[in-house]
Coordinates of C-alpha atoms in Angstrom, one line a residue:
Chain A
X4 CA 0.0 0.0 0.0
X5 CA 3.3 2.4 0.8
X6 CA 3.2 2.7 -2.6
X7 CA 0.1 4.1 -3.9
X8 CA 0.4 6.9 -0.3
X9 CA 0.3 10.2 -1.0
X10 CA 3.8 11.6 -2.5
X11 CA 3.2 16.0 -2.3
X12 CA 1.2 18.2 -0.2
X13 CA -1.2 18.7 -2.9
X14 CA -2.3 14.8 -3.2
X15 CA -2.6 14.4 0.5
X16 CA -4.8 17.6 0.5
X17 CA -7.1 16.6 -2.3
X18 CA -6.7 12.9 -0.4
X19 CA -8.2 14.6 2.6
X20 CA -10.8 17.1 0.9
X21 CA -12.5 14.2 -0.9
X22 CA -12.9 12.2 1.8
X23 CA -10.0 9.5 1.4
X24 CA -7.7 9.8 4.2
X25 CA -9.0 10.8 7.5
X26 CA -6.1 9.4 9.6
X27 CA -2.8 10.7 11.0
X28 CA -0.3 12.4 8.7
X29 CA 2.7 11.9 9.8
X30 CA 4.9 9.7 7.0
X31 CA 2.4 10.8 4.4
X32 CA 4.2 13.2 1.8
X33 CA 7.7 13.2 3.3
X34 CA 10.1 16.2 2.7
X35 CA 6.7 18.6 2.9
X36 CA 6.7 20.5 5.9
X37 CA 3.6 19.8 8.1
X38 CA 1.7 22.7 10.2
X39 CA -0.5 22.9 13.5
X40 CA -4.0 24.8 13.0
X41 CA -5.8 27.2 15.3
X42 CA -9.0 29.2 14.6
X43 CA -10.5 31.5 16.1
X44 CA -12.6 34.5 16.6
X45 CA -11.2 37.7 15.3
X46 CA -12.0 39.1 18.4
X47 CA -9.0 37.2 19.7
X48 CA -6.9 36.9 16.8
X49 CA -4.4 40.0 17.9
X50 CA -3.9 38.8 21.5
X51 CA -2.9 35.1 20.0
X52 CA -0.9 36.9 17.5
X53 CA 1.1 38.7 20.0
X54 CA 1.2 35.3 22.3
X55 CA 3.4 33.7 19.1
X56 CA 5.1 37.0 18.4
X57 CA 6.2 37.0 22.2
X58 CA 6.8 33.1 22.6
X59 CA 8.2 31.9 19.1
X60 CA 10.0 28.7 20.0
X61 CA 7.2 27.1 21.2
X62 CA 4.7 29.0 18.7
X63 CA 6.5 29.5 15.1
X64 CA 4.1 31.3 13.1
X65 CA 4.1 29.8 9.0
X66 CA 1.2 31.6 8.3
X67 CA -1.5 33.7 9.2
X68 CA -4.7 33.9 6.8
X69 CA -6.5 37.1 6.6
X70 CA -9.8 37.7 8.3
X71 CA -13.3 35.1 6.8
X72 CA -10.2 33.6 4.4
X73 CA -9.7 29.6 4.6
X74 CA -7.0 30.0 1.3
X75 CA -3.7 30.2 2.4
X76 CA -1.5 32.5 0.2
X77 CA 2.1 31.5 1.8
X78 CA 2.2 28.0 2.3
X79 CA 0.1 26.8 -0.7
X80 CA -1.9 29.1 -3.5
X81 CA -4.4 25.9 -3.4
X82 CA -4.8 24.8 -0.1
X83 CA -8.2 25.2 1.9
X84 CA -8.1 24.5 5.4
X85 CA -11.7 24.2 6.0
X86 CA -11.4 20.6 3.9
X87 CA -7.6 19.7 3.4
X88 CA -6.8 18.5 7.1
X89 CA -8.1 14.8 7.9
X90 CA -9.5 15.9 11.5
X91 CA -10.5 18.7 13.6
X92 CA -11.2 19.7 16.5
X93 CA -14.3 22.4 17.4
X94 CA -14.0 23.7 21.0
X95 CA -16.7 25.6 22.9
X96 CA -15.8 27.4 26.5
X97 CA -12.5 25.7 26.6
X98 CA -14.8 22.1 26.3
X99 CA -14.0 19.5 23.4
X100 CA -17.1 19.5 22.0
X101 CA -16.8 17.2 18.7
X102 CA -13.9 16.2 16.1
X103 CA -15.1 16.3 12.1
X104 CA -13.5 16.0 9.2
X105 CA -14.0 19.3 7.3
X106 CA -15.5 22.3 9.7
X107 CA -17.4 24.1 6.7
X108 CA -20.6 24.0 8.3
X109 CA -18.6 25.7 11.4
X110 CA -17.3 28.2 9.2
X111 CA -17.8 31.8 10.0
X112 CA -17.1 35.6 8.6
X113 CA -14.9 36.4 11.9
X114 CA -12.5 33.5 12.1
X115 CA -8.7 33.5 11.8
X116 CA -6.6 31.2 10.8
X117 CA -2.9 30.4 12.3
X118 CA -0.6 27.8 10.7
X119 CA 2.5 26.9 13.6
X120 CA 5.6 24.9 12.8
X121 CA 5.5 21.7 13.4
X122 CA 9.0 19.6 14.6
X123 CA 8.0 16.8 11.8
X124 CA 10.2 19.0 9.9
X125 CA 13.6 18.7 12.3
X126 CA 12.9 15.0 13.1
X127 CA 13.4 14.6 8.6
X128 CA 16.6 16.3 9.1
X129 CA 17.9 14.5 12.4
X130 CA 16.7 10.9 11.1
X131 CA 19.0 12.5 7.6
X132 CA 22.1 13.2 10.0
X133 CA 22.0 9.9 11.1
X134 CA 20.7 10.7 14.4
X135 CA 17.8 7.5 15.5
X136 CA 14.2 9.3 16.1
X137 CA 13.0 6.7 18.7
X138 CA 9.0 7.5 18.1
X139 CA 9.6 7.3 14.7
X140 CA 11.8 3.6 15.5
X141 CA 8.4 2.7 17.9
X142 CA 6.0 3.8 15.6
X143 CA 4.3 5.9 18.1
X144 CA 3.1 9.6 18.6
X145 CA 6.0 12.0 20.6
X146 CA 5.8 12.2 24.0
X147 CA 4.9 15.6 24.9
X148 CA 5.4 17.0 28.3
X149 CA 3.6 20.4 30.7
X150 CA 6.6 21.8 31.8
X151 CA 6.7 24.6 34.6
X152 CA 8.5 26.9 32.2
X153 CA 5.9 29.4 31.8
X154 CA 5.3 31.6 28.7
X155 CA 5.1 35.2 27.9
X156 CA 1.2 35.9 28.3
X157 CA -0.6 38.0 26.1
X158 CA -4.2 39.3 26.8
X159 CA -6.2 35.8 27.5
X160 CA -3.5 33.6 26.3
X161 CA -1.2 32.4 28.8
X162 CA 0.2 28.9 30.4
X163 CA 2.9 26.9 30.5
X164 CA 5.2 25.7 27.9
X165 CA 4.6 22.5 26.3
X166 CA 8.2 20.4 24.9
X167 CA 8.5 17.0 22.7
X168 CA 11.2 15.0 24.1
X169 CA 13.3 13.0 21.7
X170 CA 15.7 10.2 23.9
X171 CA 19.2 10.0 22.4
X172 CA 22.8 9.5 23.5
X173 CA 24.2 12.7 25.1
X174 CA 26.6 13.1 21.5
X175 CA 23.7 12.8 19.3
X176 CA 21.9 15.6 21.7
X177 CA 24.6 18.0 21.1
X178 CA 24.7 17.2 17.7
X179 CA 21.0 17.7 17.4
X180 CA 21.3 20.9 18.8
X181 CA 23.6 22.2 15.8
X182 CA 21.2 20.8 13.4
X183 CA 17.9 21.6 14.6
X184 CA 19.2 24.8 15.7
X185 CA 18.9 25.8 12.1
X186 CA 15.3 25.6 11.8
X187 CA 14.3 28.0 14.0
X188 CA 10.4 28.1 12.2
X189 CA 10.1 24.7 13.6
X190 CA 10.9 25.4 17.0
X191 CA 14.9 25.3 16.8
X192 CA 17.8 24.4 18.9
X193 CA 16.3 22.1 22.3
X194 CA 15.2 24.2 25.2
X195 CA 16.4 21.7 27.9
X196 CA 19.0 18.2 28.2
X197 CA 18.9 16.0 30.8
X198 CA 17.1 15.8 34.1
X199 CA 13.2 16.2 33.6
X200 CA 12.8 17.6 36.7
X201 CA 14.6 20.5 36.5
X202 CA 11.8 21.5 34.0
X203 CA 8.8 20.6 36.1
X204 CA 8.8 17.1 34.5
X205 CA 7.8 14.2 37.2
X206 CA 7.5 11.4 35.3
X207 CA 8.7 10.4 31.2
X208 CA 7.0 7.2 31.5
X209 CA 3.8 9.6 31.7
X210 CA 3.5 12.1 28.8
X211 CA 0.6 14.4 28.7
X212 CA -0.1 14.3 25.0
X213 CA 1.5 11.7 22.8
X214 CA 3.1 8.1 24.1
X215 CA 5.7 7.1 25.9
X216 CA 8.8 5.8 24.4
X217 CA 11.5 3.8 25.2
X218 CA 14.5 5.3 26.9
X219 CA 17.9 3.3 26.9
X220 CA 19.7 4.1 30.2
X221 CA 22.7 5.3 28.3
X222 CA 20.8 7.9 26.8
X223 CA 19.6 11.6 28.2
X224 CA 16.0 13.1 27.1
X225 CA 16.6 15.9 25.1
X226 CA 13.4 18.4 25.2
X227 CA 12.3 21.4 22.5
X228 CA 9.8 23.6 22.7
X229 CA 7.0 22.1 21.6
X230 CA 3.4 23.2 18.8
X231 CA 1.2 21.7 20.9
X232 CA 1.9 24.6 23.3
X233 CA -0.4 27.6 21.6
X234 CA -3.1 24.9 21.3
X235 CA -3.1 24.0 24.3
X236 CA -3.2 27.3 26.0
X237 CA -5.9 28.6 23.8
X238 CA -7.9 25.4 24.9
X239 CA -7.1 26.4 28.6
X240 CA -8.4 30.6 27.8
X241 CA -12.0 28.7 27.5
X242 CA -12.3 31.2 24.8
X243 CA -16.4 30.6 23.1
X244 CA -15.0 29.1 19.8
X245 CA -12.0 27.6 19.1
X246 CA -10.8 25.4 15.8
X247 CA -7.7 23.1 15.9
X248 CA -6.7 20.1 13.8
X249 CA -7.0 16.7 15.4
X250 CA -3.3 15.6 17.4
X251 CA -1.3 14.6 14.5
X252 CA -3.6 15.6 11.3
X253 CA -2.1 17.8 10.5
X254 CA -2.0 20.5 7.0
X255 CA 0.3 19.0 4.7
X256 CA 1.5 22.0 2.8
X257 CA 3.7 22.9 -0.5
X258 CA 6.8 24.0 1.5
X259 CA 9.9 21.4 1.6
X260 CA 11.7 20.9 5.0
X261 CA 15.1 22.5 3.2
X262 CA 12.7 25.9 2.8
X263 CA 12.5 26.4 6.6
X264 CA 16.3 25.6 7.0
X265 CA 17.8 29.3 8.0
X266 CA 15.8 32.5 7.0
X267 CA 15.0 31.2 3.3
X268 CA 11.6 31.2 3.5
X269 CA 10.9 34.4 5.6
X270 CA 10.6 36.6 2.7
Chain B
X161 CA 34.5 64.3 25.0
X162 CA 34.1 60.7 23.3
X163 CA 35.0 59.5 26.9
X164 CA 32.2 61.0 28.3
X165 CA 29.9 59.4 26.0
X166 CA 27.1 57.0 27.9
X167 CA 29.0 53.1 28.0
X168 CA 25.0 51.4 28.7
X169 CA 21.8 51.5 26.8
X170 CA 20.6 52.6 30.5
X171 CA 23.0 55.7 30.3
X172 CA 22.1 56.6 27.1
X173 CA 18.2 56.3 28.3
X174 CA 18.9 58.5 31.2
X175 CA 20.6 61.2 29.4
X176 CA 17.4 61.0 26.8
X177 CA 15.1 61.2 29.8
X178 CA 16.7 63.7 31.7
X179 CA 17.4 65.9 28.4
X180 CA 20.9 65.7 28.4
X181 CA 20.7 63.8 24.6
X182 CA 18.5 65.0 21.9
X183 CA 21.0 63.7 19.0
X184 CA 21.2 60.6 16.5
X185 CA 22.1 57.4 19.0
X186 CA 24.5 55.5 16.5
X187 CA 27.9 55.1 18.2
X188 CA 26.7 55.6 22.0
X189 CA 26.6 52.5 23.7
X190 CA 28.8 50.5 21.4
X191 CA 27.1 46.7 21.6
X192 CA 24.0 47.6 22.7
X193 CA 21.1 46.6 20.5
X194 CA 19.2 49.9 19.6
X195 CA 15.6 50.1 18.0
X196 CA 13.1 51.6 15.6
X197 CA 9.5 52.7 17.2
X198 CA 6.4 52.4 16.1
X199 CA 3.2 53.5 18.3
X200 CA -0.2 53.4 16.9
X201 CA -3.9 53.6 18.2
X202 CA -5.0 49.9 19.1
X203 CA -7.6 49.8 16.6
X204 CA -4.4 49.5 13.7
X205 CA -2.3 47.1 15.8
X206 CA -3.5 43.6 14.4
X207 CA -2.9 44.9 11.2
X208 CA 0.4 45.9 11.8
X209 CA 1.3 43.2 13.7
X210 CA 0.2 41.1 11.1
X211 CA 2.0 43.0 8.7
X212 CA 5.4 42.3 10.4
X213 CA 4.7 38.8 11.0
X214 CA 4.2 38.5 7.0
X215 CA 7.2 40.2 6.4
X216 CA 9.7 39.8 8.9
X217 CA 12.6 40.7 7.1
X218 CA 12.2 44.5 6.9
X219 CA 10.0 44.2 9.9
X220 CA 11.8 41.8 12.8
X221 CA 9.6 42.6 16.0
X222 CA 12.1 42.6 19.1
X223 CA 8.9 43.4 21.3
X224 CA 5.7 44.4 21.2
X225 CA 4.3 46.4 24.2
X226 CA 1.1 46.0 26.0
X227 CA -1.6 48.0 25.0
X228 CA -1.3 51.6 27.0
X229 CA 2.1 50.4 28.1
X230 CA 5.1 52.3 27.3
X231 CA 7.2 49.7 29.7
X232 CA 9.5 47.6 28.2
X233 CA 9.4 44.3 29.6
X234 CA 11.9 42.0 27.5
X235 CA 14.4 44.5 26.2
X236 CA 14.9 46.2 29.0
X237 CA 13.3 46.3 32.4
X238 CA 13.8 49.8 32.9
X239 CA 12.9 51.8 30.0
X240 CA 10.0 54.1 29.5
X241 CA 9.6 54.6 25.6
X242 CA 7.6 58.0 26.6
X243 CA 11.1 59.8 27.4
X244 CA 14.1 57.1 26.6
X245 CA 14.2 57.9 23.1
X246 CA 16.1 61.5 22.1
X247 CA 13.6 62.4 19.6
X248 CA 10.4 61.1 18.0
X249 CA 8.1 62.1 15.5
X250 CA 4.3 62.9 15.7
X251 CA 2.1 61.5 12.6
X252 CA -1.8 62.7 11.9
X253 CA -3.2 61.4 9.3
X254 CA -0.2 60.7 7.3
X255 CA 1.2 64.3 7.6
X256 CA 4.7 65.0 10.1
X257 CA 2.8 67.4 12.9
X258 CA 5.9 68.1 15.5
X259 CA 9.1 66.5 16.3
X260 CA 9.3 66.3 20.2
X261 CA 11.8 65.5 22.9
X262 CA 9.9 63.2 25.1
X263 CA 5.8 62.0 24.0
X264 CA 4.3 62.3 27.6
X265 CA 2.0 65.0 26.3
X266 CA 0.9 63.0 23.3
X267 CA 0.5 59.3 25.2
X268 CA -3.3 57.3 24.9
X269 CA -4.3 54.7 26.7
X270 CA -5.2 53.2 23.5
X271 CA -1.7 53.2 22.1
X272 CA 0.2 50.1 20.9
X273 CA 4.2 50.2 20.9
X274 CA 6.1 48.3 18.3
X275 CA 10.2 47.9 19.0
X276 CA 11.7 46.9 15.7
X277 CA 15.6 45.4 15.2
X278 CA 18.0 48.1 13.6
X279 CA 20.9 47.1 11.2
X280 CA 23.3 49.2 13.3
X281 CA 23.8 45.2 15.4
X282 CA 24.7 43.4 11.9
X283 CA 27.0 46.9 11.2
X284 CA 29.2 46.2 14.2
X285 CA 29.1 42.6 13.3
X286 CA 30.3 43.4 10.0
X287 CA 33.1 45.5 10.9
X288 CA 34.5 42.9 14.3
X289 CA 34.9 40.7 10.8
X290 CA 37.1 43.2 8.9
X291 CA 34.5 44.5 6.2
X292 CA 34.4 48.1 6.2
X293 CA 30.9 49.5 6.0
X294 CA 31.4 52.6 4.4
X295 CA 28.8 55.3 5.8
X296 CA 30.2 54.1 9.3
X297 CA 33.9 55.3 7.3
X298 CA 32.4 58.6 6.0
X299 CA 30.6 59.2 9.5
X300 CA 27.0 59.8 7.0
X301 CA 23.4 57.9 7.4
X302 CA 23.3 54.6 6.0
X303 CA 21.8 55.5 1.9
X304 CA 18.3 54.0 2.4
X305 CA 15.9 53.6 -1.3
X306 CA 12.5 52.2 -2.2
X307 CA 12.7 49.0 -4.1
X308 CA 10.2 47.7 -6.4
X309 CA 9.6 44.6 -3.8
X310 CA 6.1 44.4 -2.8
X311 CA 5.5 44.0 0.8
X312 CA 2.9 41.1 1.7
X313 CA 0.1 43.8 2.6
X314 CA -1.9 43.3 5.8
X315 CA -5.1 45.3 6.6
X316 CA -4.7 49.5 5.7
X317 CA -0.6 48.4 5.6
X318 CA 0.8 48.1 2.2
X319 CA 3.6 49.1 0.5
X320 CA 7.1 48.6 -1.0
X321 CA 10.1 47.4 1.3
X322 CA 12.6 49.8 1.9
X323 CA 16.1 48.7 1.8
X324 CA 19.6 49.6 3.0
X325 CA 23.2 49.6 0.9
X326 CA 26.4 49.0 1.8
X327 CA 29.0 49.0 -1.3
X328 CA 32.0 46.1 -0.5
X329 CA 34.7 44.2 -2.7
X330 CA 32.3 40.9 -4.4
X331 CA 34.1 38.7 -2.1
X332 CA 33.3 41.0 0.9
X333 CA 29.6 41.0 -0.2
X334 CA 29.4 36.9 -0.2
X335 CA 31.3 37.2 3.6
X336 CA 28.6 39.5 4.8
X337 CA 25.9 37.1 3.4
X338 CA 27.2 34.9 5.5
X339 CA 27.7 37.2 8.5
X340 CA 24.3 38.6 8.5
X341 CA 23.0 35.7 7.7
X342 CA 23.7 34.6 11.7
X343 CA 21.2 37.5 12.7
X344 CA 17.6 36.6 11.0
X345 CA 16.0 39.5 13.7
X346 CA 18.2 42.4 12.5
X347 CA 17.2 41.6 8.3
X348 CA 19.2 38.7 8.1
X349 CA 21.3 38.3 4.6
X350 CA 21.2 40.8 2.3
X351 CA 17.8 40.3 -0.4
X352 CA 20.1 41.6 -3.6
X353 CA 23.4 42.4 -4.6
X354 CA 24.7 43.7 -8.0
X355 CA 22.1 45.5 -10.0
X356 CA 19.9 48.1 -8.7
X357 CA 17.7 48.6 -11.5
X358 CA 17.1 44.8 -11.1
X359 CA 14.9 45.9 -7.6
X360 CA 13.6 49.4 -9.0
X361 CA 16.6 51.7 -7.8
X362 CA 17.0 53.9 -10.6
X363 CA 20.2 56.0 -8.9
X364 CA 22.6 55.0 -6.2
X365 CA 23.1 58.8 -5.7
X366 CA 19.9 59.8 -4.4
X367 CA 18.7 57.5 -1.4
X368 CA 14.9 57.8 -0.8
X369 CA 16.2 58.2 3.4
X370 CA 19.8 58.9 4.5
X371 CA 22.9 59.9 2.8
X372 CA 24.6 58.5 0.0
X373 CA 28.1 57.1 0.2
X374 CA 31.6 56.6 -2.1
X375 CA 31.3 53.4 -4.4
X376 CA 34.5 52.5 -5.4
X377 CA 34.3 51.3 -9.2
X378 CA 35.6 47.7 -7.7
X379 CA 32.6 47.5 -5.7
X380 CA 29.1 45.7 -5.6
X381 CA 26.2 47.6 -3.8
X382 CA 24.5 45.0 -1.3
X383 CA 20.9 45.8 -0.2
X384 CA 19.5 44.6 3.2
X385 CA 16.2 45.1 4.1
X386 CA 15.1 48.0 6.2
X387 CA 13.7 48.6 9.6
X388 CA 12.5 52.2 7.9
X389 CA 10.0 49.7 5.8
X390 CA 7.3 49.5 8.2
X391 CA 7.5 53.4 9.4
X392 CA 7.2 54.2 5.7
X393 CA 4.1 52.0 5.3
X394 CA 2.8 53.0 8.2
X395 CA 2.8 56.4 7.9
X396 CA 1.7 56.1 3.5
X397 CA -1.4 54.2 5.3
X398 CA -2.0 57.6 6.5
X399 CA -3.8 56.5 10.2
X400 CA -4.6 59.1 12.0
X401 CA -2.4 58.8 14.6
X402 CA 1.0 57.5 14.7
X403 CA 4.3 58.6 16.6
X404 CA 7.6 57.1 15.9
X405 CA 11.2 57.5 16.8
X406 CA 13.3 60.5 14.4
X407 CA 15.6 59.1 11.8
X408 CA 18.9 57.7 13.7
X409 CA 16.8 58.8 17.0
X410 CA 16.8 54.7 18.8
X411 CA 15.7 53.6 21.7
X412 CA 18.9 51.9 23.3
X413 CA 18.1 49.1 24.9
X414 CA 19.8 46.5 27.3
X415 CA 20.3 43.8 24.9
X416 CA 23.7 43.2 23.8
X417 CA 24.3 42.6 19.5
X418 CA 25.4 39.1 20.5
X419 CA 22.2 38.3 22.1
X420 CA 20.4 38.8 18.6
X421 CA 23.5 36.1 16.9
X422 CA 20.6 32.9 15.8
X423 CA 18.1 32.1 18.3
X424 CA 19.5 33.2 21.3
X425 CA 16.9 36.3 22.8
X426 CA 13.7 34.3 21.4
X427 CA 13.4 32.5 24.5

């Protein structure tokens, strides 16, 4: 079946917007970066825009779609995000309240659109330098971690930092520094090496979004900042309306990993 | 005299406050980052934060102030952009009204303070390398021109992006690629180099802003973009209220240039 999977962006959009892949993305189209999705009221839009402007390792902004527009002009002249993700997420008062797989009956004049970085990207370029991506090995979703680092609030908007945490011999973590320290629109250098604790973490064995993994006892957890982070804190302001994608179905869009390497794709 | 000259971004702000300094800030300080100003009523401030988020290479936020704030809370603890600043420059619809020494008189509660990176950081940068950057050699303003590069617009904020030159040896011009390169929120690499009339400059002689400069017939003119973009498109949107800093008037702040090298301040 690998075979006949969706190769670019565009086929795992149209994939998605005709109904034939409603499931995680990751894997699907590799080399095209991948981005988180929050909606919401206009209302709200310039407080969460200055919670990413003040907190951007966590909260890389790809995009930002004008006001009533679901057409992204940056990352794709043909994407749509009320159809082209697999799954969403429609939030009311902070409460999940159901998941669907296109929200154009939720659509409305006043909505915003955010597209975040996503560290799909970085994992590509480690699992390139030869550096083992243990979820990726396990098949599993990261383990994602609440950390007691908190961000820079903004208006509504404000909570702790969420971080991924990739396991990995203590060379390959400073190696992985160097290299995902050059993608700084997918959340960049790690925040944080060893000991969880010193980060407010209690327990690896216990993620709070994603599974655990397996962690060799020659190896330290190395921790980056983490896209799940702006989600979750707009969850948490119990704003009345809130839009994400699903954990994991994600936009594919028409960007390549190598675009977000350095500044290239900031003009 | 030069002796005498404030050492800190918090002497420089205490001479400004105090009126001891009403003059262009380049040189004082030496290593301190120093920034462009933007203030505008909070009805305009989505837009224009959206605006810099879509094009942070003229526009590279370094903070963005609460609304009715005129505290500084990640560049500096202690500054008060009201009176740290020697000069500033008050905007009605579009027009220059007055040019004041401190904007106590003029502040809202409804005002919204932009603080955008300067290229005097990648200046000092460039010269700690051994390239001379010639208006720094001819003690003149940096030539400045419109370019024919659209801005991505957002809201009443359109406009072309404003760019600054530096004339340099070829091989110089490919070393400061590089050098700049390291500091994506002070413009990053140059956008052009060669050419002018290949980005709508129809005469090196007669900047748009600033002075011009010596090019040496040996030389290549390399064009960064401009912190004076998003002052020039704020004030062509012709808002009815807008104050920024004077031309070469920054606020100092307590950030050192190093801190801006990668990723460092974005935590």
């Amino acid at each position: 079946m690998s075979s006949s999977l969706p190769a670019t962006g565009q086929q795992v959009r149209e994939w998605c917007r005709t109904g034939k892949w409603n499931s995680p993305t990751a894997g699907l189209a590799p080399g095209y970066v991948q981005a988180n999705l929050v909606i919401l009221p206009v209302d709200f839009a310039y407080d969460f825009l200055l919670f990413c402007q003040r907190n951007p390792k966590p909260c890389p902004l790809l995009e930002v779609l004008d006001k009533g527009s679901s057409r992204t002009l940056a990352t794709s002249i043909t994407a749509d995000i009320q159809t082209d993700l697999p799954k969403y997420r429609i939030f009311r008062d902070g409460i999940l309240d159901q998941e669907v797989e296109n929200i154009t009956n939720f659509w409305r004049e006043d909505l915003v659109s955010f597209l975040i970085g996503c560290s799909f990207t970085f994992d590509a370029a480690l699992q390139a330098s030869g550096i083992p991506v243990r979820h990726e090995q396990e098949k599993r979703n990261v383990p994602m971690y609440r950390t007691n680092i908190p961000c820079k609030s903004a208006g509504v908007f404000k909570g702790p930092m969420v971080v991924s945490m990739r396991p990995m011999q203590p060379s390959d973590g400073l190696r992985a520094c160097q290299i995902t320290g050059k993608f700084p629109r997918v959340h960049g250098a790690p925040i944080h090496i060893g000991n969880p604790l010193e980060i407010g973490i209690q327990d690896l064995t216990k993620p709070d979004y994603g599974e655990a993994v397996t962690i060799h006892s020659s190896e330290s957890p190395v921790f980056w900042a983490c896209g799940v982070t702006p989600q979750a804190v707009a969850v948490n302001s119990k704003i009345p309306f809130l839009i994400t994608h699903s954990p994991g179905h994600m936009l594919v869009t028409d960007w390549k990993d190598q675009d977000l390497e350095g500044e290239e794709r900031v003009l």
